[in-house]
Amino acid sequence: MKTYLREDFVKRMDAVFQKYEEKTAIVDYLSEKYAERYTYGQLREMTMQVGEALEAQGIGKTERVAVLARPSAQSAMMLLALSYLGYVAVLPDISLPVEEQNKLLRYVDPSAVVIAEERYALLDRELRASVPVFRLISDQMDFGLLNPERKEREKTAEYGDENVMAIIFSSGDVACKKGSEITYQAMMHSADTAAAHAAYDDHSRFLHVLPQTQDAGYTMLFINYQLGSEMAFVPEFSSEDLMMGLRTYEPTHLVMIPKSYDAIRKKMEEEISKRSKGVRMLYASCRGVTSYLRRHTGYQMKLLMRPFYASEFGRNIHVLGCGTAPCSMETVQFFQDMGISFPNAYGSEEESFPVHCGISTREWYPDQGAEFGI
């Protein structure tokens, strides 16, 4: 396996910034009728602004910068900036109780915190008094300090590994709080794999609906960045906003959790069962043809099945995938028979193709959080 270092990631992103300077990188839906767009050139400008602000506070490369914000276009831009600049992003799951978030922060001892301004009052009092706290960057506000009057504190003498880009603390459907390190090597191999096996390129349009504090959600950010693809974000991670994003954005690529696909499959099957006999026969015939061709030739007849899936995924969907666990083969085959590619590749919780390349560090960040009193 080829070894990638941070400088390799920087070179790749420099090439993306130069080649796609005017190309849309992020579409941020504030509502169904209004969205803000950011180009790769704008992302580079924001990255430089972040770097200047952190350097002004004496924060050096490989030091830890915690990011506390809901998954959004703004937090995605911040994570790109930190990785490009060589800082280690620390990502606690903000769905955890506030006290647990603060305990996690005290445990990892960040040199700076980036936070959505409305969450500032919830941040640990000691951190507010001693660590630079920045508001989350956006195109409307500078990357400014929220606590300019803080007192200085002595930094830890230990810095991080220069090839680690993030430390993620997640919870949720894996039933425990766990920490894992994400390396530049893992993210670059993930992008290479997506390009080779999931039809990813600079024409891809990805609807991002996974938490960035989970491995798959974080990985999908950097797959898109490295390939010069486009990403869209919806206001909330809800079924209503998901359907709005699919309807309005019409992505080519989508990654969700298995139960979402199971629910959509059942809904589609129920809708088809309610149609006239002629429509049901047409559906069965079209699916039979697409299934046979897919299994025997690899050819996908998406156009033939588009009338049956367009109401759920839009007319442009090309690839579906899982992000937290393998999807049932019944559901995978259902969508493959629709002519949609479905790489069912997430083989385990942490180390799998294409999300990870064996980089979890469990002994440092224990599953149950015992070392920091959670």
Coordinates of C-alpha atoms in Angstrom, one line a residue:
M1 CA 0.0 0.0 0.0
K2 CA 1.3 3.4 -0.9
T3 CA 2.2 5.6 2.0
Y4 CA 0.7 9.1 2.1
L5 CA 1.9 11.9 4.4
R6 CA 0.4 15.3 5.2
E7 CA 2.4 17.0 2.5
D8 CA 0.9 14.7 -0.1
F9 CA -2.6 15.8 1.0
V10 CA -1.6 19.4 0.8
K11 CA -0.2 18.9 -2.7
R12 CA -3.4 17.2 -3.8
M13 CA -5.5 20.0 -2.4
D14 CA -3.3 22.7 -3.9
A15 CA -4.0 21.0 -7.3
V16 CA -7.7 21.0 -6.6
F17 CA -7.8 24.6 -5.5
Q18 CA -5.9 25.6 -8.7
K19 CA -7.8 23.5 -11.2
Y20 CA -11.3 24.1 -9.7
E21 CA -10.9 27.6 -8.4
E22 CA -14.2 28.8 -9.9
K23 CA -16.1 25.5 -9.5
T24 CA -18.8 25.1 -6.8
A25 CA -17.5 23.0 -3.9
I26 CA -20.4 23.4 -1.4
V27 CA -24.1 24.1 -1.7
D28 CA -25.6 25.1 1.6
Y29 CA -29.4 24.9 1.6
L30 CA -30.9 27.3 4.1
S31 CA -34.4 26.5 2.8
E32 CA -35.9 24.7 -0.2
K33 CA -35.9 27.9 -2.2
Y34 CA -32.6 29.4 -1.1
A35 CA -29.0 28.1 -1.0
E36 CA -25.6 29.7 -0.6
R37 CA -22.8 28.4 -2.8
Y38 CA -19.0 28.3 -2.1
T39 CA -16.3 27.8 -4.7
Y40 CA -13.1 26.0 -4.2
G41 CA -11.4 29.4 -4.5
Q42 CA -13.5 30.7 -1.6
L43 CA -12.6 27.6 0.5
R44 CA -9.0 28.3 0.0
E45 CA -9.4 32.0 1.1
M46 CA -11.3 30.9 4.2
T47 CA -8.5 28.4 4.9
M48 CA -5.9 31.1 4.8
Q49 CA -7.9 33.3 7.1
V50 CA -8.1 30.5 9.7
G51 CA -4.4 29.9 9.4
E52 CA -3.6 33.6 10.0
A53 CA -5.9 33.7 13.1
L54 CA -4.5 30.6 14.7
E55 CA -0.9 31.6 14.1
A56 CA -1.6 35.0 15.6
Q57 CA -2.5 33.1 18.8
G58 CA 0.7 31.2 18.8
I59 CA -0.9 27.8 17.9
G60 CA 1.5 25.6 16.0
K61 CA 1.1 22.8 13.6
T62 CA 0.0 19.4 15.0
E63 CA -1.6 21.1 18.0
R64 CA -5.2 20.1 18.7
V65 CA -8.1 22.4 17.8
A66 CA -11.6 21.3 19.0
V67 CA -14.6 21.9 16.8
L68 CA -18.0 22.0 18.5
A69 CA -20.8 22.6 16.0
R70 CA -23.6 20.7 14.4
P71 CA -22.8 19.1 11.0
S72 CA -23.1 21.8 8.4
A73 CA -21.4 23.4 5.4
Q74 CA -19.6 25.8 7.8
S75 CA -18.2 23.0 10.0
A76 CA -17.2 21.1 6.8
M77 CA -15.2 24.1 5.6
M78 CA -13.5 24.4 9.0
L79 CA -12.4 20.8 9.0
L80 CA -10.9 21.2 5.5
A81 CA -9.0 24.3 6.7
L82 CA -7.6 22.6 9.8
S83 CA -6.4 19.5 7.9
Y84 CA -4.8 21.6 5.1
L85 CA -3.0 23.7 7.7
G86 CA -1.7 20.8 9.7
Y87 CA -3.7 21.1 12.9
V88 CA -5.4 18.1 14.5
A89 CA -9.2 18.6 14.6
V90 CA -10.9 17.2 17.8
L91 CA -14.6 16.4 17.1
P92 CA -16.8 15.6 20.1
D93 CA -20.3 14.5 19.3
I94 CA -22.5 17.5 20.3
S95 CA -25.4 15.2 20.8
L96 CA -23.7 14.0 24.0
P97 CA -24.7 15.8 27.2
V98 CA -22.8 19.1 27.7
E99 CA -21.0 17.8 30.7
E100 CA -19.7 14.8 28.8
Q101 CA -18.5 17.1 26.0
N102 CA -16.6 19.2 28.4
K103 CA -15.0 16.2 30.0
L104 CA -13.8 15.0 26.6
L105 CA -12.3 18.4 26.0
R106 CA -10.5 18.5 29.3
Y107 CA -9.2 15.1 28.5
V108 CA -7.7 15.9 25.0
D109 CA -6.5 19.4 26.2
P110 CA -7.0 21.4 23.0
S111 CA -4.9 24.5 22.2
A112 CA -7.9 26.2 20.7
V113 CA -11.7 25.7 20.3
V114 CA -13.9 26.6 17.4
I115 CA -17.6 26.7 18.3
A116 CA -20.9 27.9 17.0
E117 CA -21.5 31.1 18.8
E118 CA -24.8 30.0 20.3
R119 CA -23.0 27.2 22.1
Y120 CA -20.3 29.4 23.6
A121 CA -22.0 29.7 27.0
L122 CA -22.1 25.9 27.3
L123 CA -18.4 25.5 26.9
D124 CA -16.3 24.6 30.0
R125 CA -15.6 27.7 32.1
E126 CA -11.9 27.0 32.5
L127 CA -11.5 26.6 28.7
R128 CA -13.3 29.9 28.1
A129 CA -10.9 31.6 30.6
S130 CA -7.7 30.2 29.2
V131 CA -7.9 28.8 25.7
P132 CA -8.6 30.9 22.5
V133 CA -12.2 30.3 21.4
F134 CA -13.1 31.2 17.9
R135 CA -16.5 31.5 16.3
L136 CA -17.3 29.1 13.5
I137 CA -16.2 30.7 10.2
S138 CA -18.8 31.7 7.5
D139 CA -18.9 34.1 4.6
Q140 CA -20.7 36.7 6.8
M141 CA -18.5 36.7 9.8
D142 CA -14.7 36.8 10.3
F143 CA -13.0 34.0 12.1
G144 CA -12.8 36.0 15.3
L145 CA -12.2 35.4 19.0
L146 CA -15.1 35.1 21.4
N147 CA -12.9 35.5 24.5
P148 CA -10.2 38.1 23.8
E149 CA -9.9 38.9 27.5
R150 CA -8.9 35.4 28.6
K151 CA -5.8 34.8 30.7
E152 CA -2.9 32.9 29.2
R153 CA -2.2 29.3 30.3
E154 CA 0.8 27.1 29.9
K155 CA 0.5 24.7 27.0
T156 CA 1.2 21.1 27.2
A157 CA 4.6 20.2 25.9
E158 CA 3.3 17.3 23.9
Y159 CA 2.1 17.8 20.3
G160 CA 0.3 15.4 18.1
D161 CA 1.4 13.1 15.2
E162 CA 1.9 15.2 12.1
N163 CA 0.1 12.6 10.0
V164 CA -3.1 12.6 12.1
M165 CA -5.7 15.0 10.9
A166 CA -8.5 14.4 13.3
I167 CA -9.6 12.7 16.6
I168 CA -13.3 11.7 16.5
F169 CA -15.4 11.0 19.5
S170 CA -18.7 9.5 18.4
S171 CA -21.7 7.8 20.0
G172 CA -25.1 6.9 18.6
D173 CA -25.9 3.6 16.9
V174 CA -22.7 1.9 18.0
A175 CA -24.0 2.0 21.6
C176 CA -20.8 3.4 23.1
K177 CA -18.6 6.5 23.1
K178 CA -15.4 5.8 21.3
G179 CA -12.4 7.7 20.0
S180 CA -10.4 7.1 16.9
E181 CA -7.7 8.9 15.0
I182 CA -8.1 9.7 11.3
T183 CA -4.9 9.8 9.3
Y184 CA -4.0 11.6 6.1
Q185 CA -3.1 8.2 4.7
A186 CA -6.6 6.8 5.4
M187 CA -8.4 9.8 3.8
M188 CA -6.2 9.8 0.7
H189 CA -6.7 6.0 0.1
S190 CA -10.4 6.5 0.7
A191 CA -10.5 9.1 -2.1
D192 CA -8.5 6.8 -4.4
T193 CA -10.9 3.9 -3.7
A194 CA -14.0 6.0 -4.3
A195 CA -12.6 7.1 -7.6
A196 CA -11.8 3.6 -8.7
H197 CA -14.9 1.7 -7.4
A198 CA -17.7 4.2 -6.8
A199 CA -17.7 6.3 -10.0
Y200 CA -16.5 9.4 -8.2
D201 CA -15.0 12.3 -10.1
D202 CA -15.2 16.0 -10.5
H203 CA -18.7 15.7 -11.9
S204 CA -20.1 14.0 -8.8
R205 CA -22.8 15.8 -6.8
F206 CA -22.9 14.4 -3.2
L207 CA -25.7 15.1 -0.7
H208 CA -24.1 15.0 2.7
V209 CA -26.5 13.7 5.4
L210 CA -24.1 11.8 7.7
P211 CA -22.8 13.3 11.0
Q212 CA -19.2 14.5 10.6
T213 CA -18.4 13.1 14.1
Q214 CA -18.8 9.6 12.7
D215 CA -16.0 8.0 10.6
A216 CA -18.1 7.7 7.4
G217 CA -19.4 11.2 7.6
Y218 CA -15.9 12.6 8.1
T219 CA -14.5 10.5 5.3
M220 CA -17.1 11.5 2.8
L221 CA -16.1 15.2 3.3
F222 CA -12.6 14.5 2.3
I223 CA -13.4 12.2 -0.6
N224 CA -15.3 15.0 -2.2
Y225 CA -12.7 17.6 -1.5
Q226 CA -9.8 15.6 -2.9
L227 CA -11.7 14.7 -6.1
G228 CA -13.0 18.2 -6.8
S229 CA -16.6 17.0 -6.4
E230 CA -19.5 19.1 -5.2
M231 CA -21.4 18.6 -1.9
A232 CA -24.7 19.9 -0.7
F233 CA -25.9 20.2 2.9
V234 CA -29.5 20.5 4.2
P235 CA -30.6 22.5 7.3
E236 CA -31.2 19.6 9.6
F237 CA -30.6 15.8 9.6
S238 CA -34.3 15.0 9.4
S239 CA -36.4 12.9 7.0
E240 CA -38.1 16.1 5.8
D241 CA -34.9 17.9 4.9
L242 CA -33.4 14.7 3.4
M243 CA -36.3 14.5 1.0
M244 CA -36.1 18.2 0.3
G245 CA -32.4 17.8 -0.5
L246 CA -33.0 14.9 -2.8
R247 CA -35.8 16.7 -4.6
T248 CA -34.1 20.0 -4.9
Y249 CA -30.4 19.1 -5.4
E250 CA -30.9 15.8 -7.3
P251 CA -27.5 14.3 -6.4
T252 CA -25.5 11.7 -8.2
H253 CA -24.1 10.1 -5.0
L254 CA -25.7 9.5 -1.6
V255 CA -24.5 7.7 1.5
M256 CA -26.9 6.9 4.4
I257 CA -27.4 4.4 7.2
P258 CA -29.0 1.0 6.3
K259 CA -32.3 1.7 8.0
S260 CA -32.9 4.7 5.8
Y261 CA -32.6 2.6 2.7
D262 CA -34.7 -0.2 4.2
A263 CA -37.5 2.4 4.9
I264 CA -37.3 3.9 1.4
R265 CA -37.4 0.4 -0.2
K266 CA -40.5 -0.6 1.7
K267 CA -42.1 2.7 0.9
M268 CA -41.4 2.2 -2.9
E269 CA -42.7 -1.3 -2.8
E270 CA -45.9 -0.2 -1.1
E271 CA -46.4 2.6 -3.6
I272 CA -45.9 0.2 -6.5
S273 CA -48.3 -2.3 -5.0
K274 CA -51.0 0.3 -5.0
R275 CA -50.7 1.1 -8.7
S276 CA -52.8 -0.4 -11.4
K277 CA -52.2 -3.9 -12.7
G278 CA -50.7 -2.5 -15.9
V279 CA -48.1 -0.4 -14.0
R280 CA -47.2 -3.4 -11.7
M281 CA -46.6 -5.6 -14.7
L282 CA -44.5 -2.9 -16.4
Y283 CA -42.5 -2.5 -13.2
A284 CA -41.9 -6.3 -12.9
S285 CA -40.9 -6.5 -16.6
C286 CA -38.5 -3.6 -16.4
R287 CA -36.9 -4.8 -13.2
G288 CA -36.5 -8.3 -14.6
V289 CA -34.7 -6.9 -17.7
T290 CA -32.4 -4.6 -15.6
S291 CA -31.7 -7.3 -13.1
Y292 CA -30.8 -9.9 -15.9
L293 CA -28.5 -7.4 -17.7
R294 CA -26.8 -6.3 -14.5
R295 CA -26.0 -9.8 -13.4
H296 CA -24.9 -11.1 -16.8
T297 CA -23.3 -8.1 -18.5
G298 CA -22.8 -5.5 -15.8
Y299 CA -24.8 -3.0 -17.8
Q300 CA -27.2 -0.8 -15.8
M301 CA -30.5 0.2 -17.4
K302 CA -31.1 3.3 -15.2
L303 CA -33.2 5.0 -17.9
L304 CA -35.6 2.1 -17.9
M305 CA -36.2 2.3 -14.1
R306 CA -36.0 6.0 -13.7
P307 CA -39.8 6.5 -13.5
F308 CA -39.9 4.2 -10.5
Y309 CA -37.0 5.8 -8.4
A310 CA -37.0 9.4 -9.5
S311 CA -39.7 10.5 -6.9
E312 CA -37.4 9.2 -4.1
F313 CA -33.9 10.0 -5.2
G314 CA -34.2 12.4 -8.1
R315 CA -33.4 11.8 -11.7
N316 CA -29.6 11.9 -11.5
I317 CA -28.8 9.4 -8.8
H318 CA -26.0 7.1 -9.8
V319 CA -24.5 5.6 -6.7
L320 CA -25.9 4.7 -3.3
G321 CA -23.8 3.5 -0.4
C322 CA -23.8 2.7 3.4
G323 CA -22.0 4.7 6.0
T324 CA -22.3 2.9 9.4
A325 CA -22.9 -0.8 8.7
P326 CA -23.5 -3.2 5.9
C327 CA -27.0 -2.9 4.3
S328 CA -29.2 -6.0 3.9
M329 CA -28.6 -7.8 0.6
E330 CA -32.3 -7.7 -0.1
T331 CA -32.2 -3.9 0.0
V332 CA -29.0 -3.7 -2.0
Q333 CA -30.3 -6.0 -4.7
F334 CA -33.5 -4.0 -4.9
F335 CA -31.7 -0.8 -5.7
Q336 CA -29.2 -2.5 -8.0
D337 CA -32.1 -3.9 -10.0
M338 CA -33.2 -0.3 -10.4
G339 CA -30.0 0.3 -12.2
I340 CA -28.3 2.2 -9.3
S341 CA -24.8 1.2 -8.2
F342 CA -24.7 0.2 -4.5
P343 CA -21.2 -0.5 -3.1
N344 CA -22.1 -2.3 0.2
A345 CA -18.6 -1.8 1.4
Y346 CA -18.6 -0.9 5.1
G347 CA -17.4 -4.2 6.6
S348 CA -17.0 -3.3 10.3
E349 CA -17.4 -0.5 12.8
E350 CA -13.9 1.1 12.4
E351 CA -11.5 -0.6 10.0
S352 CA -13.0 -1.3 6.6
F353 CA -13.0 -0.6 2.9
P354 CA -13.4 2.1 1.8
V355 CA -13.7 4.1 5.0
H356 CA -10.7 3.2 7.0
C357 CA -7.3 1.7 6.5
G358 CA -6.6 0.3 10.0
I359 CA -6.0 3.5 11.9
S360 CA -8.1 3.3 15.0
T361 CA -6.1 4.0 18.2
R362 CA -8.3 2.4 20.9
E363 CA -5.8 2.3 23.7
W364 CA -5.5 6.1 23.7
Y365 CA -9.2 6.9 23.5
P366 CA -11.1 4.0 25.3
D367 CA -14.6 2.9 24.2
Q368 CA -16.4 3.6 27.4
G369 CA -14.6 6.9 28.3
A370 CA -13.5 5.5 31.7
E371 CA -10.3 7.5 31.8
F372 CA -12.1 10.8 31.6
G373 CA -14.9 9.9 34.0
I374 CA -17.7 9.5 31.5

